[in-house]
Amino acid sequence: MKIYNSLKRLYYLYFSKFVDGKIVIHNRHENYQEYLDKQLEKTLDPLRIEKWKGDEWQIKVDGFRQIFKRNEEFLKNKKEAICLGARTGQEVYVLRELGLNCIGIDLVDFPPYTIKGDIHNLQFEDSKFDLIFTNILDHSLYLEQFISEMERVCVDGGIIILNILQNQPGDEYSENLINDTGPLIKMFKNSRVIKNRKINNYFDPMNRELVFKKFN
């Protein structure tokens, strides 16, 4: 497995471009639709869907409970939340359980928790949400556009929580590789980072968490 990951990393590096030498942007799609089609391979896979809704449902619910418990100080007084790249919506379920009005966005509808949408072009008005969560930053084709959209729909004083995969090759659906959080933080033009820490989620490979607060 280590040899495979090393070869995959070298392949991605060869066909990629760099942001400040710290973020690798894989450059492997002819157009945006090709990117969407690639992501849909995973999202529409019936075997994965069966697993997400079946054996993995409670495991992920418990995992997101752990994540939001870890961030309970940032959830205080929050009312309107959105989870980006939520798939079947376990994170949405947990935030609703905690009393927030929450919706998930993904390329495919997964009722009742997730509606169809595009993370690079969110269908919501400005300043709609006071809490935003995502753990799919590595699946974003246009990082700066994704971040711009998160900031656009976030209220002043709102919180954006990212769980990211740092310095790891990801999978065949990963569109970028974050080796350092510095350039990523610079992409947030209207928010400041208030937490940047290592994490160890037991149900996914994410290994770093960043929490931003949008400027008042």
Short mmCIF file of C-alpha atoms in Angstrom, two decimals:
data_model
loop_
_atom_site.label_atom_id
_atom_site.label_comp_id
_atom_site.label_asym_id
_atom_site.label_seq_id
_atom_site.Cartn_x
_atom_site.Cartn_y
_atom_site.Cartn_z
CA MET A 1 0.00 0.00 0.00
CA LYS A 2 2.85 2.42 0.81
CA ILE A 3 4.42 1.76 -2.61
CA TYR A 4 1.05 2.29 -4.33
CA ASN A 5 0.45 5.59 -2.52
CA SER A 6 3.97 6.77 -3.37
CA LEU A 7 3.48 5.98 -7.07
CA LYS A 8 0.08 7.65 -7.07
CA ARG A 9 1.54 10.74 -5.44
CA LEU A 10 4.32 10.92 -8.05
CA TYR A 11 1.78 10.58 -10.86
CA TYR A 12 -0.35 13.41 -9.47
CA LEU A 13 2.68 15.62 -8.94
CA TYR A 14 3.78 15.11 -12.55
CA PHE A 15 0.43 16.31 -13.93
CA SER A 16 -0.22 19.02 -11.35
CA LYS A 17 0.42 22.64 -10.56
CA PHE A 18 1.39 24.18 -7.22
CA VAL A 19 0.06 26.99 -5.05
CA ASP A 20 2.97 28.57 -3.14
CA GLY A 21 4.67 25.19 -3.42
CA LYS A 22 2.40 23.89 -0.65
CA ILE A 23 -0.89 22.94 -2.31
CA VAL A 24 -0.91 20.58 -5.27
CA ILE A 25 -3.77 21.08 -7.72
CA HIS A 26 -4.28 18.00 -9.88
CA ASN A 27 -4.76 19.00 -13.49
CA ARG A 28 -6.49 16.02 -15.07
CA HIS A 29 -9.87 17.11 -16.48
CA GLU A 30 -10.63 18.54 -19.90
CA ASN A 31 -13.56 20.58 -18.56
CA TYR A 32 -15.85 21.08 -15.58
CA GLN A 33 -18.38 18.51 -16.71
CA GLU A 34 -15.66 15.86 -16.82
CA TYR A 35 -14.83 16.73 -13.22
CA LEU A 36 -18.49 16.43 -12.22
CA ASP A 37 -18.82 13.09 -14.00
CA LYS A 38 -15.78 11.78 -12.14
CA GLN A 39 -17.18 12.81 -8.77
CA LEU A 40 -20.55 11.31 -9.66
CA GLU A 41 -18.90 7.92 -10.21
CA LYS A 42 -18.42 7.77 -6.46
CA THR A 43 -21.58 9.54 -5.37
CA LEU A 44 -23.87 7.38 -7.53
CA ASP A 45 -22.14 4.06 -6.85
CA PRO A 46 -25.00 1.82 -5.60
CA LEU A 47 -22.68 -0.31 -3.46
CA ARG A 48 -21.31 2.78 -1.72
CA ILE A 49 -24.80 4.19 -1.24
CA GLU A 50 -25.97 0.93 0.30
CA LYS A 51 -23.01 1.04 2.69
CA TRP A 52 -23.45 4.74 3.55
CA LYS A 53 -27.13 4.19 4.37
CA GLY A 54 -26.58 0.81 5.99
CA ASP A 55 -23.50 -0.48 7.81
CA GLU A 56 -21.76 2.90 7.95
CA TRP A 57 -24.71 5.06 8.98
CA GLN A 58 -24.38 4.77 12.75
CA ILE A 59 -20.57 4.73 12.63
CA LYS A 60 -20.58 8.10 10.87
CA VAL A 61 -23.33 9.51 13.07
CA ASP A 62 -21.22 8.68 16.11
CA GLY A 63 -18.16 10.12 14.38
CA PHE A 64 -19.87 13.43 13.62
CA ARG A 65 -21.15 13.59 17.17
CA GLN A 66 -17.51 13.41 18.23
CA ILE A 67 -16.52 16.17 15.77
CA PHE A 68 -19.26 18.56 16.86
CA LYS A 69 -18.69 17.78 20.53
CA ARG A 70 -15.06 18.79 19.95
CA ASN A 71 -16.32 22.05 18.47
CA GLU A 72 -19.23 22.73 20.81
CA GLU A 73 -17.82 26.17 21.74
CA PHE A 74 -18.26 27.22 18.10
CA LEU A 75 -21.82 25.85 17.86
CA LYS A 76 -23.20 28.00 20.67
CA ASN A 77 -26.14 30.16 19.56
CA LYS A 78 -25.91 28.89 15.98
CA LYS A 79 -29.21 28.41 14.17
CA GLU A 80 -28.71 28.01 10.41
CA ALA A 81 -26.14 25.45 9.22
CA ILE A 82 -25.02 23.93 5.94
CA CYS A 83 -22.82 20.87 5.34
CA LEU A 84 -21.05 20.83 1.98
CA GLY A 85 -20.43 17.48 0.31
CA ALA A 86 -22.73 15.77 2.80
CA ARG A 87 -23.71 12.73 0.71
CA THR A 88 -26.25 10.76 2.74
CA GLY A 89 -26.17 13.39 5.46
CA GLN A 90 -24.99 11.96 8.76
CA GLU A 91 -23.45 15.31 9.72
CA VAL A 92 -26.74 17.03 8.91
CA TYR A 93 -28.59 14.52 11.06
CA VAL A 94 -26.29 15.25 14.01
CA LEU A 95 -26.55 19.04 13.70
CA ARG A 96 -30.34 18.78 13.54
CA GLU A 97 -30.16 16.54 16.60
CA LEU A 98 -28.28 19.40 18.30
CA GLY A 99 -31.10 21.80 17.45
CA LEU A 100 -29.78 23.55 14.36
CA ASN A 101 -31.75 24.09 11.18
CA CYS A 102 -29.35 22.31 8.83
CA ILE A 103 -29.21 21.20 5.21
CA GLY A 104 -26.63 19.25 3.25
CA ILE A 105 -25.42 19.87 -0.30
CA ASP A 106 -24.04 17.30 -2.73
CA LEU A 107 -24.15 16.52 -6.44
CA VAL A 108 -27.07 14.15 -5.80
CA ASP A 109 -30.17 14.41 -3.62
CA PHE A 110 -30.21 12.16 -0.58
CA PRO A 111 -33.49 13.02 1.17
CA PRO A 112 -34.28 14.08 3.80
CA TYR A 113 -30.88 15.51 4.69
CA THR A 114 -29.11 16.43 1.44
CA ILE A 115 -30.25 18.37 -1.60
CA LYS A 116 -28.63 18.65 -5.00
CA GLY A 117 -26.17 21.49 -5.42
CA ASP A 118 -22.71 22.56 -6.52
CA ILE A 119 -20.11 23.52 -3.91
CA HIS A 120 -18.51 25.92 -6.39
CA ASN A 121 -21.80 27.75 -7.07
CA LEU A 122 -24.12 27.56 -4.07
CA GLN A 123 -27.79 28.27 -4.71
CA PHE A 124 -28.26 30.39 -1.57
CA GLU A 125 -28.33 34.11 -0.95
CA ASP A 126 -25.51 35.97 0.75
CA SER A 127 -25.18 35.71 4.54
CA LYS A 128 -27.59 32.79 4.86
CA PHE A 129 -25.77 30.51 7.36
CA ASP A 130 -24.02 31.06 10.67
CA LEU A 131 -22.34 27.63 10.64
CA ILE A 132 -20.68 25.90 7.69
CA PHE A 133 -19.01 22.49 7.80
CA THR A 134 -17.17 20.49 5.17
CA ASN A 135 -14.74 17.59 5.00
CA ILE A 136 -14.45 17.42 1.19
CA LEU A 137 -11.97 20.19 0.52
CA ASP A 138 -9.74 17.70 -1.30
CA HIS A 139 -12.59 16.99 -3.73
CA SER A 140 -12.89 20.63 -4.78
CA LEU A 141 -11.67 21.39 -8.29
CA TYR A 142 -11.46 25.14 -7.67
CA LEU A 143 -10.39 25.69 -4.07
CA GLU A 144 -10.52 29.48 -4.14
CA GLN A 145 -14.00 29.46 -5.67
CA PHE A 146 -15.22 26.93 -3.10
CA ILE A 147 -13.83 29.05 -0.26
CA SER A 148 -15.28 32.23 -1.77
CA GLU A 149 -18.72 30.61 -1.86
CA MET A 150 -18.43 29.48 1.76
CA GLU A 151 -17.57 33.02 2.83
CA ARG A 152 -20.34 34.50 0.68
CA VAL A 153 -23.14 32.48 2.28
CA CYS A 154 -21.70 32.86 5.80
CA VAL A 155 -23.03 35.64 8.03
CA ASP A 156 -20.66 38.14 9.60
CA GLY A 157 -19.37 36.51 12.77
CA GLY A 158 -20.31 33.07 11.46
CA ILE A 159 -18.17 29.96 11.78
CA ILE A 160 -16.65 27.78 9.05
CA ILE A 161 -15.28 24.39 10.16
CA LEU A 162 -13.01 22.43 7.83
CA ASN A 163 -11.78 18.88 8.33
CA ILE A 164 -8.97 18.34 5.83
CA LEU A 165 -6.50 15.71 4.72
CA GLN A 166 -3.01 17.18 5.01
CA ASN A 167 0.14 15.78 3.41
CA GLN A 168 -1.64 12.62 2.27
CA PRO A 169 -2.30 11.44 -1.32
CA GLY A 170 -6.07 11.06 -0.93
CA ASP A 171 -7.93 8.81 -3.37
CA GLU A 172 -8.68 8.78 -7.09
CA TYR A 173 -11.39 11.41 -6.55
CA SER A 174 -9.12 13.88 -4.77
CA GLU A 175 -8.55 17.03 -6.81
CA ASN A 176 -5.90 18.63 -4.64
CA LEU A 177 -3.27 17.79 -2.05
CA ILE A 178 -2.71 20.15 0.87
CA ASN A 179 0.82 19.89 2.24
CA ASP A 180 0.63 23.03 4.37
CA THR A 181 -2.28 25.07 5.66
CA GLY A 182 -0.59 28.46 5.10
CA PRO A 183 -1.65 29.00 1.47
CA LEU A 184 -5.10 27.59 2.27
CA ILE A 185 -5.61 30.11 5.07
CA LYS A 186 -4.59 32.93 2.71
CA MET A 187 -7.46 31.95 0.39
CA PHE A 188 -9.92 33.09 3.06
CA LYS A 189 -10.24 36.80 2.27
CA ASN A 190 -13.01 37.67 4.74
CA SER A 191 -12.33 35.34 7.66
CA ARG A 192 -9.63 34.72 10.23
CA VAL A 193 -8.50 31.34 11.48
CA ILE A 194 -9.28 30.80 15.17
CA LYS A 195 -8.33 27.13 15.46
CA ASN A 196 -5.78 25.04 13.57
CA ARG A 197 -5.17 21.64 15.12
CA LYS A 198 -4.34 18.03 14.43
CA ILE A 199 -7.27 15.64 14.70
CA ASN A 200 -7.83 11.91 14.63
CA ASN A 201 -11.34 11.08 13.44
CA TYR A 202 -11.89 7.38 13.90
CA PHE A 203 -14.30 7.05 10.95
CA ASP A 204 -12.42 8.98 8.23
CA PRO A 205 -8.80 9.84 7.33
CA MET A 206 -9.05 13.59 7.96
CA ASN A 207 -6.10 14.67 10.11
CA ARG A 208 -6.37 18.45 10.54
CA GLU A 209 -9.14 20.80 11.54
CA LEU A 210 -9.35 24.51 10.81
CA VAL A 211 -12.01 26.79 12.23
CA PHE A 212 -12.59 30.24 10.74
CA LYS A 213 -14.69 33.16 11.89
CA LYS A 214 -15.96 35.56 9.27
CA PHE A 215 -15.12 39.21 9.87
CA ASN A 216 -17.80 41.39 11.44
#
